PDB file of C-alpha atoms and ligand atoms in Angstrom:
ATOM      1  CA  MET Y   1      71.852  35.392 -31.652  1.00 82.00           C
ATOM      2  CA  SER Y   2      69.839  38.207 -30.080  1.00 91.00           C
ATOM      3  CA  VAL Y   3      71.104  41.777 -29.998  1.00 92.00           C
ATOM      4  CA  PHE Y   4      69.416  42.071 -26.594  1.00 95.00           C
ATOM      5  CA  ASN Y   5      70.877  40.822 -23.317  1.00 94.00           C
ATOM      6  CA  GLU Y   6      69.364  37.412 -22.615  1.00 95.00           C
ATOM      7  CA  HIS Y   7      68.366  38.399 -19.069  1.00 97.00           C
ATOM      8  CA  ILE Y   8      66.474  41.640 -19.765  1.00 98.00           C
ATOM      9  CA  LEU Y   9      63.131  40.071 -18.853  1.00 98.00           C
ATOM     10  CA  ARG Y  10      64.354  37.936 -15.969  1.00 98.00           C
ATOM     11  CA  ASP Y  11      61.646  37.387 -13.307  1.00 98.00           C
ATOM     12  CA  LYS Y  12      58.983  38.875 -15.584  1.00 98.00           C
ATOM     13  CA  VAL Y  13      55.778  37.088 -16.538  1.00 99.00           C
ATOM     14  CA  ALA Y  14      54.184  37.615 -19.950  1.00 99.00           C
ATOM     15  CA  ILE Y  15      50.811  36.616 -21.369  1.00 99.00           C
ATOM     16  CA  VAL Y  16      50.692  36.255 -25.158  1.00 99.00           C
ATOM     17  CA  THR Y  17      47.241  35.692 -26.654  1.00 99.00           C
ATOM     18  CA  GLY Y  18      47.302  33.644 -29.825  1.00 98.00           C
ATOM     19  CA  GLY Y  19      50.712  32.545 -28.586  1.00 98.00           C
ATOM     20  CA  ALA Y  20      50.553  28.963 -29.860  1.00 98.00           C
ATOM     21  CA  THR Y  21      51.044  29.681 -33.547  1.00 98.00           C
ATOM     22  CA  GLY Y  22      52.450  32.147 -36.056  1.00 98.00           C
ATOM     23  CA  ILE Y  23      53.747  35.520 -34.961  1.00 98.00           C
ATOM     24  CA  GLY Y  24      52.406  34.978 -31.437  1.00 98.00           C
ATOM     25  CA  LYS Y  25      54.505  31.865 -30.955  1.00 98.00           C
ATOM     26  CA  VAL Y  26      57.665  33.681 -32.035  1.00 98.00           C
ATOM     27  CA  ILE Y  27      56.807  36.560 -29.691  1.00 99.00           C
ATOM     28  CA  ALA Y  28      56.328  34.107 -26.795  1.00 99.00           C
ATOM     29  CA  ARG Y  29      59.623  32.368 -27.626  1.00 98.00           C
ATOM     30  CA  THR Y  30      61.487  35.667 -27.881  1.00 98.00           C
ATOM     31  CA  LEU Y  31      60.190  36.935 -24.539  1.00 98.00           C
ATOM     32  CA  GLY Y  32      60.966  33.536 -22.997  1.00 98.00           C
ATOM     33  CA  LEU Y  33      64.508  33.425 -24.367  1.00 98.00           C
ATOM     34  CA  HIS Y  34      65.104  36.787 -22.684  1.00 98.00           C
ATOM     35  CA  GLY Y  35      64.087  35.521 -19.261  1.00 98.00           C
ATOM     36  CA  ALA Y  36      60.313  35.817 -19.022  1.00 98.00           C
ATOM     37  CA  ALA Y  37      57.949  33.038 -18.007  1.00 98.00           C
ATOM     38  CA  VAL Y  38      55.285  32.943 -20.702  1.00 99.00           C
ATOM     39  CA  VAL Y  39      51.600  32.131 -20.694  1.00 99.00           C
ATOM     40  CA  ILE Y  40      50.222  31.287 -24.110  1.00 99.00           C
ATOM     41  CA  ALA Y  41      46.467  31.357 -24.675  1.00 98.00           C
ATOM     42  CA  SER Y  42      44.809  30.110 -27.840  1.00 98.00           C
ATOM     43  CA  ARG Y  43      41.579  28.471 -28.924  1.00 98.00           C
ATOM     44  CA  LYS Y  44      42.980  25.034 -29.768  1.00 98.00           C
ATOM     45  CA  ARG Y  45      44.515  22.587 -27.299  1.00 98.00           C
ATOM     46  CA  ASP Y  46      46.579  20.673 -29.892  1.00 98.00           C
ATOM     47  CA  VAL Y  47      48.587  23.686 -31.070  1.00 98.00           C
ATOM     48  CA  LEU Y  48      48.985  24.842 -27.465  1.00 98.00           C
ATOM     49  CA  ASP Y  49      50.475  21.491 -26.443  1.00 98.00           C
ATOM     50  CA  THR Y  50      52.922  21.544 -29.351  1.00 98.00           C
ATOM     51  CA  ALA Y  51      54.012  25.117 -28.676  1.00 98.00           C
ATOM     52  CA  LYS Y  52      54.364  24.490 -24.938  1.00 98.00           C
ATOM     53  CA  ALA Y  53      56.614  21.482 -25.571  1.00 98.00           C
ATOM     54  CA  GLU Y  54      58.768  23.494 -27.985  1.00 98.00           C
ATOM     55  CA  LEU Y  55      59.139  26.380 -25.562  1.00 98.00           C
ATOM     56  CA  GLN Y  56      59.926  24.124 -22.621  1.00 98.00           C
ATOM     57  CA  ALA Y  57      62.542  22.291 -24.716  1.00 98.00           C
ATOM     58  CA  GLU Y  58      64.355  25.640 -24.941  1.00 98.00           C
ATOM     59  CA  GLY Y  59      64.239  26.080 -21.168  1.00 98.00           C
ATOM     60  CA  ILE Y  60      61.322  28.505 -21.130  1.00 98.00           C
ATOM     61  CA  GLN Y  61      58.817  28.295 -18.275  1.00 98.00           C
ATOM     62  CA  CYS Y  62      55.434  28.043 -19.959  1.00 98.00           C
ATOM     63  CA  LEU Y  63      51.772  27.779 -19.076  1.00 98.00           C
ATOM     64  CA  ALA Y  64      49.369  26.975 -21.935  1.00 98.00           C
ATOM     65  CA  MET Y  65      45.656  27.685 -21.629  1.00 98.00           C
ATOM     66  CA  VAL Y  66      42.705  27.246 -23.921  1.00 98.00           C
ATOM     67  CA  ALA Y  67      40.807  30.518 -24.169  1.00 98.00           C
ATOM     68  CA  ASP Y  68      38.830  32.469 -26.733  1.00 98.00           C
ATOM     69  CA  VAL Y  69      39.487  36.176 -26.182  1.00 98.00           C
ATOM     70  CA  ARG Y  70      35.827  36.820 -27.049  1.00 98.00           C
ATOM     71  CA  GLU Y  71      34.764  35.134 -23.810  1.00 98.00           C
ATOM     72  CA  PRO Y  72      35.422  37.264 -20.699  1.00 98.00           C
ATOM     73  CA  ASP Y  73      35.064  34.269 -18.351  1.00 98.00           C
ATOM     74  CA  ALA Y  74      37.734  32.309 -20.230  1.00 98.00           C
ATOM     75  CA  VAL Y  75      39.994  35.361 -20.245  1.00 98.00           C
ATOM     76  CA  GLU Y  76      39.592  35.812 -16.495  1.00 98.00           C
ATOM     77  CA  ALA Y  77      40.459  32.146 -15.997  1.00 98.00           C
ATOM     78  CA  VAL Y  78      43.764  32.716 -17.833  1.00 98.00           C
ATOM     79  CA  VAL Y  79      44.544  35.739 -15.673  1.00 99.00           C
ATOM     80  CA  ASP Y  80      43.630  33.886 -12.461  1.00 98.00           C
ATOM     81  CA  ALA Y  81      45.726  30.841 -13.399  1.00 98.00           C
ATOM     82  CA  THR Y  82      48.688  33.051 -14.292  1.00 98.00           C
ATOM     83  CA  LEU Y  83      48.585  34.757 -10.916  1.00 98.00           C
ATOM     84  CA  GLU Y  84      48.071  31.463  -9.092  1.00 98.00           C
ATOM     85  CA  HIS Y  85      50.978  29.677 -10.796  1.00 98.00           C
ATOM     86  CA  LEU Y  86      53.393  32.499 -11.648  1.00 98.00           C
ATOM     87  CA  GLY Y  87      52.425  35.234  -9.171  1.00 98.00           C
ATOM     88  CA  ARG Y  88      52.465  38.282 -11.438  1.00 98.00           C
ATOM     89  CA  ILE Y  89      51.756  39.693 -14.918  1.00 99.00           C
ATOM     90  CA  ASP Y  90      54.310  42.220 -16.159  1.00 99.00           C
ATOM     91  CA  ILE Y  91      53.690  41.982 -19.880  1.00 99.00           C
ATOM     92  CA  LEU Y  92      50.579  41.438 -21.974  1.00 99.00           C
ATOM     93  CA  VAL Y  93      50.766  40.957 -25.732  1.00 99.00           C
ATOM     94  CA  ASN Y  94      47.343  41.105 -27.382  1.00 99.00           C
ATOM     95  CA  ASN Y  95      48.198  39.137 -30.497  1.00 98.00           C
ATOM     96  CA  ALA Y  96      45.120  36.918 -31.008  1.00 98.00           C
ATOM     97  CA  ALA Y  97      43.348  37.950 -34.197  1.00 98.00           C
ATOM     98  CA  GLY Y  98      40.973  36.749 -36.856  1.00 97.00           C
ATOM     99  CA  ASN Y  99      41.206  37.702 -40.491  1.00 95.00           C
ATOM    100  CA  PHE Y 100      39.996  36.609 -43.891  1.00 96.00           C
ATOM    101  CA  PRO Y 101      40.451  38.573 -47.089  1.00 96.00           C
ATOM    102  CA  ALA Y 102      37.156  39.618 -48.665  1.00 96.00           C
ATOM    103  CA  THR Y 103      35.675  42.668 -50.310  1.00 96.00           C
ATOM    104  CA  ILE Y 104      32.894  44.442 -48.419  1.00 97.00           C
ATOM    105  CA  ASP Y 105      30.135  42.849 -50.506  1.00 98.00           C
ATOM    106  CA  ASN Y 106      31.535  39.398 -49.688  1.00 97.00           C
ATOM    107  CA  ILE Y 107      31.741  39.936 -45.927  1.00 98.00           C
ATOM    108  CA  SER Y 108      28.561  38.850 -44.139  1.00 98.00           C
ATOM    109  CA  TYR Y 109      27.275  40.704 -41.102  1.00 98.00           C
ATOM    110  CA  ASN Y 110      28.439  37.807 -38.958  1.00 98.00           C
ATOM    111  CA  GLY Y 111      31.860  37.736 -40.642  1.00 98.00           C
ATOM    112  CA  PHE Y 112      32.428  41.439 -39.953  1.00 98.00           C
ATOM    113  CA  LYS Y 113      31.256  40.964 -36.363  1.00 98.00           C
ATOM    114  CA  ALA Y 114      33.490  37.915 -35.810  1.00 98.00           C
ATOM    115  CA  VAL Y 115      36.609  39.875 -36.738  1.00 98.00           C
ATOM    116  CA  VAL Y 116      35.660  42.937 -34.669  1.00 98.00           C
ATOM    117  CA  ASP Y 117      34.773  40.649 -31.739  1.00 98.00           C
ATOM    118  CA  ILE Y 118      38.145  38.900 -31.824  1.00 98.00           C
ATOM    119  CA  ASP Y 119      40.441  41.786 -32.733  1.00 98.00           C
ATOM    120  CA  LEU Y 120      38.927  44.762 -30.931  1.00 98.00           C
ATOM    121  CA  LEU Y 121      36.655  43.423 -28.195  1.00 98.00           C
ATOM    122  CA  GLY Y 122      39.094  40.580 -27.496  1.00 98.00           C
ATOM    123  CA  THR Y 123      41.884  43.079 -26.946  1.00 99.00           C
ATOM    124  CA  TYR Y 124      39.636  45.068 -24.633  1.00 98.00           C
ATOM    125  CA  ASN Y 125      38.564  41.945 -22.695  1.00 98.00           C
ATOM    126  CA  VAL Y 126      42.087  40.729 -22.003  1.00 99.00           C
ATOM    127  CA  THR Y 127      43.553  44.157 -21.297  1.00 99.00           C
ATOM    128  CA  LYS Y 128      40.814  45.027 -18.837  1.00 98.00           C
ATOM    129  CA  ALA Y 129      41.121  41.696 -17.023  1.00 98.00           C
ATOM    130  CA  VAL Y 130      44.910  42.013 -16.676  1.00 99.00           C
ATOM    131  CA  TYR Y 131      44.631  45.641 -15.585  1.00 99.00           C
ATOM    132  CA  THR Y 132      42.009  44.928 -12.950  1.00 98.00           C
ATOM    133  CA  ALA Y 133      43.635  41.821 -11.503  1.00 98.00           C
ATOM    134  CA  PHE Y 134      47.257  42.989 -11.440  1.00 98.00           C
ATOM    135  CA  MET Y 135      48.653  45.884 -13.464  1.00 99.00           C
ATOM    136  CA  LYS Y 136      46.445  48.496 -11.817  1.00 98.00           C
ATOM    137  CA  ASP Y 137      48.481  48.141  -8.622  1.00 98.00           C
ATOM    138  CA  HIS Y 138      51.841  46.981 -10.030  1.00 98.00           C
ATOM    139  CA  GLY Y 139      52.347  48.619 -13.431  1.00 98.00           C
ATOM    140  CA  GLY Y 140      53.326  46.759 -16.562  1.00 98.00           C
ATOM    141  CA  ALA Y 141      53.638  46.884 -20.325  1.00 99.00           C
ATOM    142  CA  VAL Y 142      50.911  46.100 -22.851  1.00 99.00           C
ATOM    143  CA  ILE Y 143      51.531  45.567 -26.555  1.00 99.00           C
ATOM    144  CA  ASN Y 144      48.605  45.427 -28.962  1.00 99.00           C
ATOM    145  CA  ILE Y 145      49.283  43.887 -32.352  1.00 98.00           C
ATOM    146  CA  ALA Y 146      47.443  46.201 -34.735  1.00 98.00           C
ATOM    147  CA  ALA Y 147      47.677  46.732 -38.491  1.00 97.00           C
ATOM    148  CA  PRO Y 148      49.083  49.543 -40.636  1.00 94.00           C
ATOM    149  CA  PHE Y 149      45.669  50.548 -41.981  1.00 93.00           C
ATOM    150  CA  GLU Y 150      44.967  53.554 -39.787  1.00 91.00           C
ATOM    151  CA  HIS Y 151      45.435  56.251 -42.430  1.00 90.00           C
ATOM    152  CA  TRP Y 152      44.606  54.460 -45.668  1.00 87.00           C
ATOM    153  CA  GLY Y 153      41.718  52.600 -47.202  1.00 89.00           C
ATOM    154  CA  VAL Y 154      42.635  48.988 -47.817  1.00 89.00           C
ATOM    155  CA  THR Y 155      40.676  46.651 -50.019  1.00 92.00           C
ATOM    156  CA  TYR Y 156      39.796  43.107 -48.807  1.00 95.00           C
ATOM    157  CA  GLN Y 157      40.303  44.269 -45.199  1.00 96.00           C
ATOM    158  CA  ALA Y 158      37.328  46.480 -44.254  1.00 97.00           C
ATOM    159  CA  HIS Y 159      36.563  44.478 -41.114  1.00 98.00           C
ATOM    160  CA  VAL Y 160      40.192  44.145 -40.018  1.00 98.00           C
ATOM    161  CA  ALA Y 161      41.044  47.783 -40.755  1.00 97.00           C
ATOM    162  CA  ALA Y 162      38.083  48.977 -38.704  1.00 98.00           C
ATOM    163  CA  ALA Y 163      38.867  46.653 -35.800  1.00 98.00           C
ATOM    164  CA  LYS Y 164      42.621  47.271 -35.760  1.00 98.00           C
ATOM    165  CA  THR Y 165      42.204  51.040 -36.042  1.00 98.00           C
ATOM    166  CA  GLY Y 166      39.950  50.729 -33.001  1.00 98.00           C
ATOM    167  CA  VAL Y 167      42.759  48.822 -31.308  1.00 98.00           C
ATOM    168  CA  ILE Y 168      45.146  51.726 -31.958  1.00 98.00           C
ATOM    169  CA  SER Y 169      42.624  54.139 -30.477  1.00 98.00           C
ATOM    170  CA  LEU Y 170      42.197  51.877 -27.431  1.00 98.00           C
ATOM    171  CA  THR Y 171      45.987  51.769 -27.105  1.00 99.00           C
ATOM    172  CA  ARG Y 172      46.176  55.554 -26.812  1.00 98.00           C
ATOM    173  CA  THR Y 173      43.330  55.808 -24.310  1.00 98.00           C
ATOM    174  CA  CYS Y 174      44.683  53.052 -22.067  1.00 99.00           C
ATOM    175  CA  ALA Y 175      48.113  54.716 -22.214  1.00 99.00           C
ATOM    176  CA  VAL Y 176      46.860  58.080 -20.995  1.00 98.00           C
ATOM    177  CA  GLU Y 177      44.435  56.692 -18.401  1.00 98.00           C
ATOM    178  CA  TRP Y 178      47.062  54.365 -16.919  1.00 98.00           C
ATOM    179  CA  ALA Y 179      50.330  56.321 -17.282  1.00 98.00           C
ATOM    180  CA  ALA Y 180      50.240  57.393 -13.639  1.00 98.00           C
ATOM    181  CA  ARG Y 181      49.971  53.729 -12.625  1.00 98.00           C
ATOM    182  CA  GLY Y 182      53.241  52.825 -14.353  1.00 98.00           C
ATOM    183  CA  ILE Y 183      51.549  51.018 -17.223  1.00 99.00           C
ATOM    184  CA  ARG Y 184      52.831  51.596 -20.741  1.00 99.00           C
ATOM    185  CA  VAL Y 185      50.557  50.670 -23.614  1.00 99.00           C
ATOM    186  CA  ASN Y 186      51.824  50.566 -27.197  1.00 99.00           C
ATOM    187  CA  ALA Y 187      50.807  49.039 -30.498  1.00 98.00           C
ATOM    188  CA  ILE Y 188      52.787  47.429 -33.272  1.00 98.00           C
ATOM    189  CA  ALA Y 189      51.463  47.428 -36.824  1.00 98.00           C
ATOM    190  CA  PRO Y 190      53.124  44.645 -38.808  1.00 97.00           C
ATOM    191  CA  GLY Y 191      53.270  44.838 -42.567  1.00 93.00           C
ATOM    192  CA  GLN Y 192      53.509  41.748 -44.752  1.00 92.00           C
ATOM    193  CA  VAL Y 193      55.126  38.933 -42.803  1.00 95.00           C
ATOM    194  CA  ASP Y 194      56.478  35.790 -44.454  1.00 93.00           C
ATOM    195  CA  ASP Y 195      55.309  32.305 -43.546  1.00 91.00           C
ATOM    196  CA  THR Y 196      52.080  33.308 -41.814  1.00 93.00           C
ATOM    197  CA  GLU Y 197      48.506  32.046 -42.102  1.00 92.00           C
ATOM    198  CA  GLY Y 198      47.416  35.602 -42.906  1.00 90.00           C
ATOM    199  CA  LEU Y 199      49.740  35.856 -45.928  1.00 89.00           C
ATOM    200  CA  ASP Y 200      48.759  32.345 -47.065  1.00 88.00           C
ATOM    201  CA  ARG Y 201      45.090  33.314 -46.981  1.00 89.00           C
ATOM    202  CA  PHE Y 202      45.800  36.437 -49.025  1.00 85.00           C
ATOM    203  CA  GLU Y 203      47.867  34.639 -51.608  1.00 85.00           C
ATOM    204  CA  GLN Y 204      45.105  32.051 -52.052  1.00 86.00           C
ATOM    205  CA  ALA Y 205      42.321  34.633 -52.238  1.00 86.00           C
ATOM    206  CA  VAL Y 206      43.905  37.456 -54.202  1.00 83.00           C
ATOM    207  CA  GLU Y 207      46.054  36.736 -57.216  1.00 77.00           C
ATOM    208  CA  GLY Y 208      49.271  38.759 -57.423  1.00 68.00           C
ATOM    209  CA  ILE Y 209      48.833  40.355 -53.990  1.00 66.00           C
ATOM    210  CA  THR Y 210      52.383  39.731 -52.757  1.00 59.00           C
ATOM    211  CA  SER Y 211      54.386  42.942 -52.925  1.00 59.00           C
ATOM    212  CA  GLY Y 212      57.747  41.281 -52.394  1.00 66.00           C
ATOM    213  CA  LEU Y 213      58.540  43.508 -49.414  1.00 80.00           C
ATOM    214  CA  SER Y 214      58.210  41.039 -46.548  1.00 90.00           C
ATOM    215  CA  GLY Y 215      59.435  40.919 -42.997  1.00 95.00           C
ATOM    216  CA  THR Y 216      59.852  37.934 -40.690  1.00 97.00           C
ATOM    217  CA  LYS Y 217      57.995  36.919 -37.560  1.00 98.00           C
ATOM    218  CA  GLN Y 218      61.217  37.607 -35.672  1.00 98.00           C
ATOM    219  CA  ASP Y 219      61.153  41.230 -36.894  1.00 98.00           C
ATOM    220  CA  ILE Y 220      57.800  41.663 -35.174  1.00 98.00           C
ATOM    221  CA  ALA Y 221      58.917  39.848 -32.015  1.00 98.00           C
ATOM    222  CA  ASN Y 222      62.038  42.023 -31.780  1.00 98.00           C
ATOM    223  CA  ALA Y 223      59.884  45.157 -31.872  1.00 98.00           C
ATOM    224  CA  VAL Y 224      57.734  43.711 -29.072  1.00 98.00           C
ATOM    225  CA  LEU Y 225      60.840  42.888 -27.036  1.00 98.00           C
ATOM    226  CA  PHE Y 226      62.175  46.431 -27.403  1.00 98.00           C
ATOM    227  CA  LEU Y 227      58.860  48.012 -26.429  1.00 98.00           C
ATOM    228  CA  VAL Y 228      58.379  45.890 -23.298  1.00 98.00           C
ATOM    229  CA  SER Y 229      61.989  46.379 -22.193  1.00 98.00           C
ATOM    230  CA  ASP Y 230      63.272  49.199 -20.003  1.00 97.00           C
ATOM    231  CA  ALA Y 231      64.904  50.687 -23.103  1.00 97.00           C
ATOM    232  CA  ALA Y 232      61.395  51.899 -23.991  1.00 98.00           C
ATOM    233  CA  ARG Y 233      60.483  53.068 -20.495  1.00 98.00           C
ATOM    234  CA  PHE Y 234      59.335  56.510 -21.738  1.00 98.00           C
ATOM    235  CA  ILE Y 235      57.462  55.269 -24.804  1.00 98.00           C
ATOM    236  CA  SER Y 236      53.713  54.875 -24.381  1.00 98.00           C
ATOM    237  CA  GLY Y 237      50.575  55.504 -26.394  1.00 98.00           C
ATOM    238  CA  GLU Y 238      52.503  54.906 -29.617  1.00 98.00           C
ATOM    239  CA  CYS Y 239      51.863  52.693 -32.625  1.00 98.00           C
ATOM    240  CA  ILE Y 240      55.001  51.612 -34.435  1.00 98.00           C
ATOM    241  CA  ARG Y 241      54.705  50.306 -37.968  1.00 96.00           C
ATOM    242  CA  VAL Y 242      57.052  47.383 -38.591  1.00 97.00           C
ATOM    243  CA  ASP Y 243      56.670  47.086 -42.343  1.00 93.00           C
ATOM    244  CA  GLY Y 244      59.927  48.143 -43.994  1.00 92.00           C
ATOM    245  CA  ALA Y 245      58.263  51.385 -45.132  1.00 89.00           C
ATOM    246  CA  ALA Y 246      55.724  49.517 -47.277  1.00 85.00           C
ATOM    247  CA  CYS Y 247      52.939  51.796 -46.077  1.00 82.00           C
ATOM    248  CA  VAL Y 248      54.684  55.043 -46.826  1.00 78.00           C
ATOM    249  CA  ASP Y 249      55.908  53.792 -50.196  1.00 72.00           C
ATOM    250  CA  MET Y 250      52.634  54.553 -51.965  1.00 65.00           C
ATOM    251  CA  LEU Y 251      54.112  53.865 -55.412  1.00 63.00           C
ATOM    252  CA  LYS Y 252      55.606  50.566 -54.189  1.00 65.00           C
ATOM    253  CA  VAL Y 253      59.004  51.584 -55.566  1.00 59.00           C
ATOM    254  CA  GLY Y 254      60.788  49.692 -52.782  1.00 60.00           C
ATOM    255  CA  ALA Y 255      58.878  46.536 -53.604  1.00 51.00           C
ATOM    256  CA  GLU Y 256      60.181  46.307 -57.162  1.00 51.00           C
TER     257      GLU Y 256
HETATM  258  N1  COA L 301      35.167  34.875 -46.781  1.00 84.67           N
HETATM  259  C1  COA L 301      33.964  35.372 -46.423  1.00 84.67           C
HETATM  260  N2  COA L 301      33.365  35.110 -45.224  1.00 84.67           N
HETATM  261  C2  COA L 301      34.052  34.313 -44.371  1.00 84.67           C
HETATM  262  C3  COA L 301      35.310  33.765 -44.664  1.00 84.67           C
HETATM  263  C4  COA L 301      35.870  34.075 -45.937  1.00 84.67           C
HETATM  264  N3  COA L 301      37.074  33.608 -46.307  1.00 84.67           N
HETATM  265  N4  COA L 301      35.717  33.026 -43.595  1.00 84.67           N
HETATM  266  C5  COA L 301      34.745  33.122 -42.671  1.00 84.67           C
HETATM  267  N5  COA L 301      33.749  33.896 -43.126  1.00 84.67           N
HETATM  268  C6  COA L 301      32.502  34.207 -42.429  1.00 84.67           C
HETATM  269  C7  COA L 301      31.671  32.961 -42.199  1.00 84.67           C
HETATM  270  O1  COA L 301      30.946  32.597 -43.342  1.00 84.67           O
HETATM  271  C8  COA L 301      30.772  33.404 -41.059  1.00 84.67           C
HETATM  272  O2  COA L 301      29.734  34.214 -41.509  1.00 84.67           O
HETATM  273  P1  COA L 301      28.205  33.625 -41.715  1.00 84.67           P
HETATM  274  O3  COA L 301      27.777  33.114 -40.368  1.00 84.67           O
HETATM  275  O4  COA L 301      27.434  34.819 -42.177  1.00 84.67           O
HETATM  276  O5  COA L 301      28.320  32.560 -42.751  1.00 84.67           O
HETATM  277  C9  COA L 301      31.662  34.332 -40.260  1.00 84.67           C
HETATM  278  O6  COA L 301      32.745  34.711 -41.120  1.00 84.67           O
HETATM  279  C10 COA L 301      32.202  33.688 -39.019  1.00 84.67           C
HETATM  280  O7  COA L 301      32.880  32.517 -39.401  1.00 84.67           O
HETATM  281  P2  COA L 301      33.135  31.320 -38.385  1.00 84.67           P
HETATM  282  O8  COA L 301      34.119  30.407 -38.999  1.00 84.67           O
HETATM  283  O9  COA L 301      31.844  30.779 -37.923  1.00 84.67           O
HETATM  284  O10 COA L 301      33.701  32.133 -37.153  1.00 84.67           O
HETATM  285  P3  COA L 301      34.840  31.792 -36.161  1.00 84.67           P
HETATM  286  O11 COA L 301      34.580  32.621 -35.003  1.00 84.67           O
HETATM  287  O12 COA L 301      35.016  30.344 -35.949  1.00 84.67           O
HETATM  288  O13 COA L 301      36.158  32.263 -36.972  1.00 84.67           O
HETATM  289  C11 COA L 301      37.235  33.915 -38.333  1.00 84.67           C
HETATM  290  C12 COA L 301      36.595  33.573 -36.989  1.00 84.67           C
HETATM  291  C13 COA L 301      36.123  34.179 -39.325  1.00 84.67           C
HETATM  292  C14 COA L 301      38.073  35.178 -38.178  1.00 84.67           C
HETATM  293  C15 COA L 301      38.098  32.775 -38.893  1.00 84.67           C
HETATM  294  O14 COA L 301      38.639  33.187 -40.114  1.00 84.67           O
HETATM  295  C16 COA L 301      39.188  32.347 -37.924  1.00 84.67           C
HETATM  296  O15 COA L 301      38.950  31.569 -37.019  1.00 84.67           O
HETATM  297  N6  COA L 301      40.392  32.837 -38.048  1.00 84.67           N
HETATM  298  C17 COA L 301      41.468  32.512 -37.105  1.00 84.67           C
HETATM  299  C18 COA L 301      42.734  32.399 -37.747  1.00 84.67           C
HETATM  300  C19 COA L 301      43.091  33.605 -38.549  1.00 84.67           C
HETATM  301  O16 COA L 301      42.275  34.419 -38.858  1.00 84.67           O
HETATM  302  N7  COA L 301      44.334  33.706 -38.920  1.00 84.67           N
HETATM  303  C20 COA L 301      44.845  34.790 -39.703  1.00 84.67           C
HETATM  304  C21 COA L 301      45.327  35.860 -38.810  1.00 84.67           C
HETATM  305  S1  COA L 301      45.991  37.190 -39.757  1.00 84.67           S
END
């Protein structure tokens, strides 16, 4: 049972990129269970169809669209379809991301570019399209899913750390440029999250990587829900780590 009132997002419309799987799907479900109509956008039709059916089975109004956030035309098609079918866009969650664990010498130029293209440029593409088509004149809330690598070096994640730190910077700039238009822009930096493709990839690639201090997908979705709700109406330009203090516990005492 949610600690939030189930109607706090009633009449709101949310777009969640990468919303067909993993953390994105739980974010879409959580926003939907609190009243929002949700638009999920992902690269693959099969996972979109499955997620849409699951969300609708729980009474959530859902639109599912194939789109790669790297392609501005596809992104604009999602925004146009959302406005055509649902009439507004109150919430955008930039969750779509690409990641593979590799040391710098094992990341090719194209591999580094692919991750920056998806994580940083993709976030820019979707945010700009939503801003231009709707939020500019109506306000709204944007959440960027970042990573807790802003202040530390992190091995196996050079490409992701660079891209996600750029996302945090973009978050702050959008927040200050758009504050007067009633748009709040925040980031969430998840730590290790159980039962995700990202953690699976790490466990396969790097022996003994698991710290033991793991959160759940619902922990991340709850942080999103708080930040897009009116309870956070004066919070903008912020990045909140949701990692159980893993990042500040440099000696990993809490993970023992
Ligand atoms: N180690 C090293 N390089 C890798 C790699 C790995 N595990 N996985 C992919 N790459 C490289 C590829 O070799 C390619 O580089 P090359 O052209 O020099 O050979 C480059 O990355 C792009 O890969 P490709 O699969 O063609 O790109 P894509 O756009 O289809 O996929 C990725 C993007 C690379 C981010 C891919 O991992 C992906 O689709 N991820 C989506 C799911 C995901 O990342 N989930 C976890 C989220 S935390």
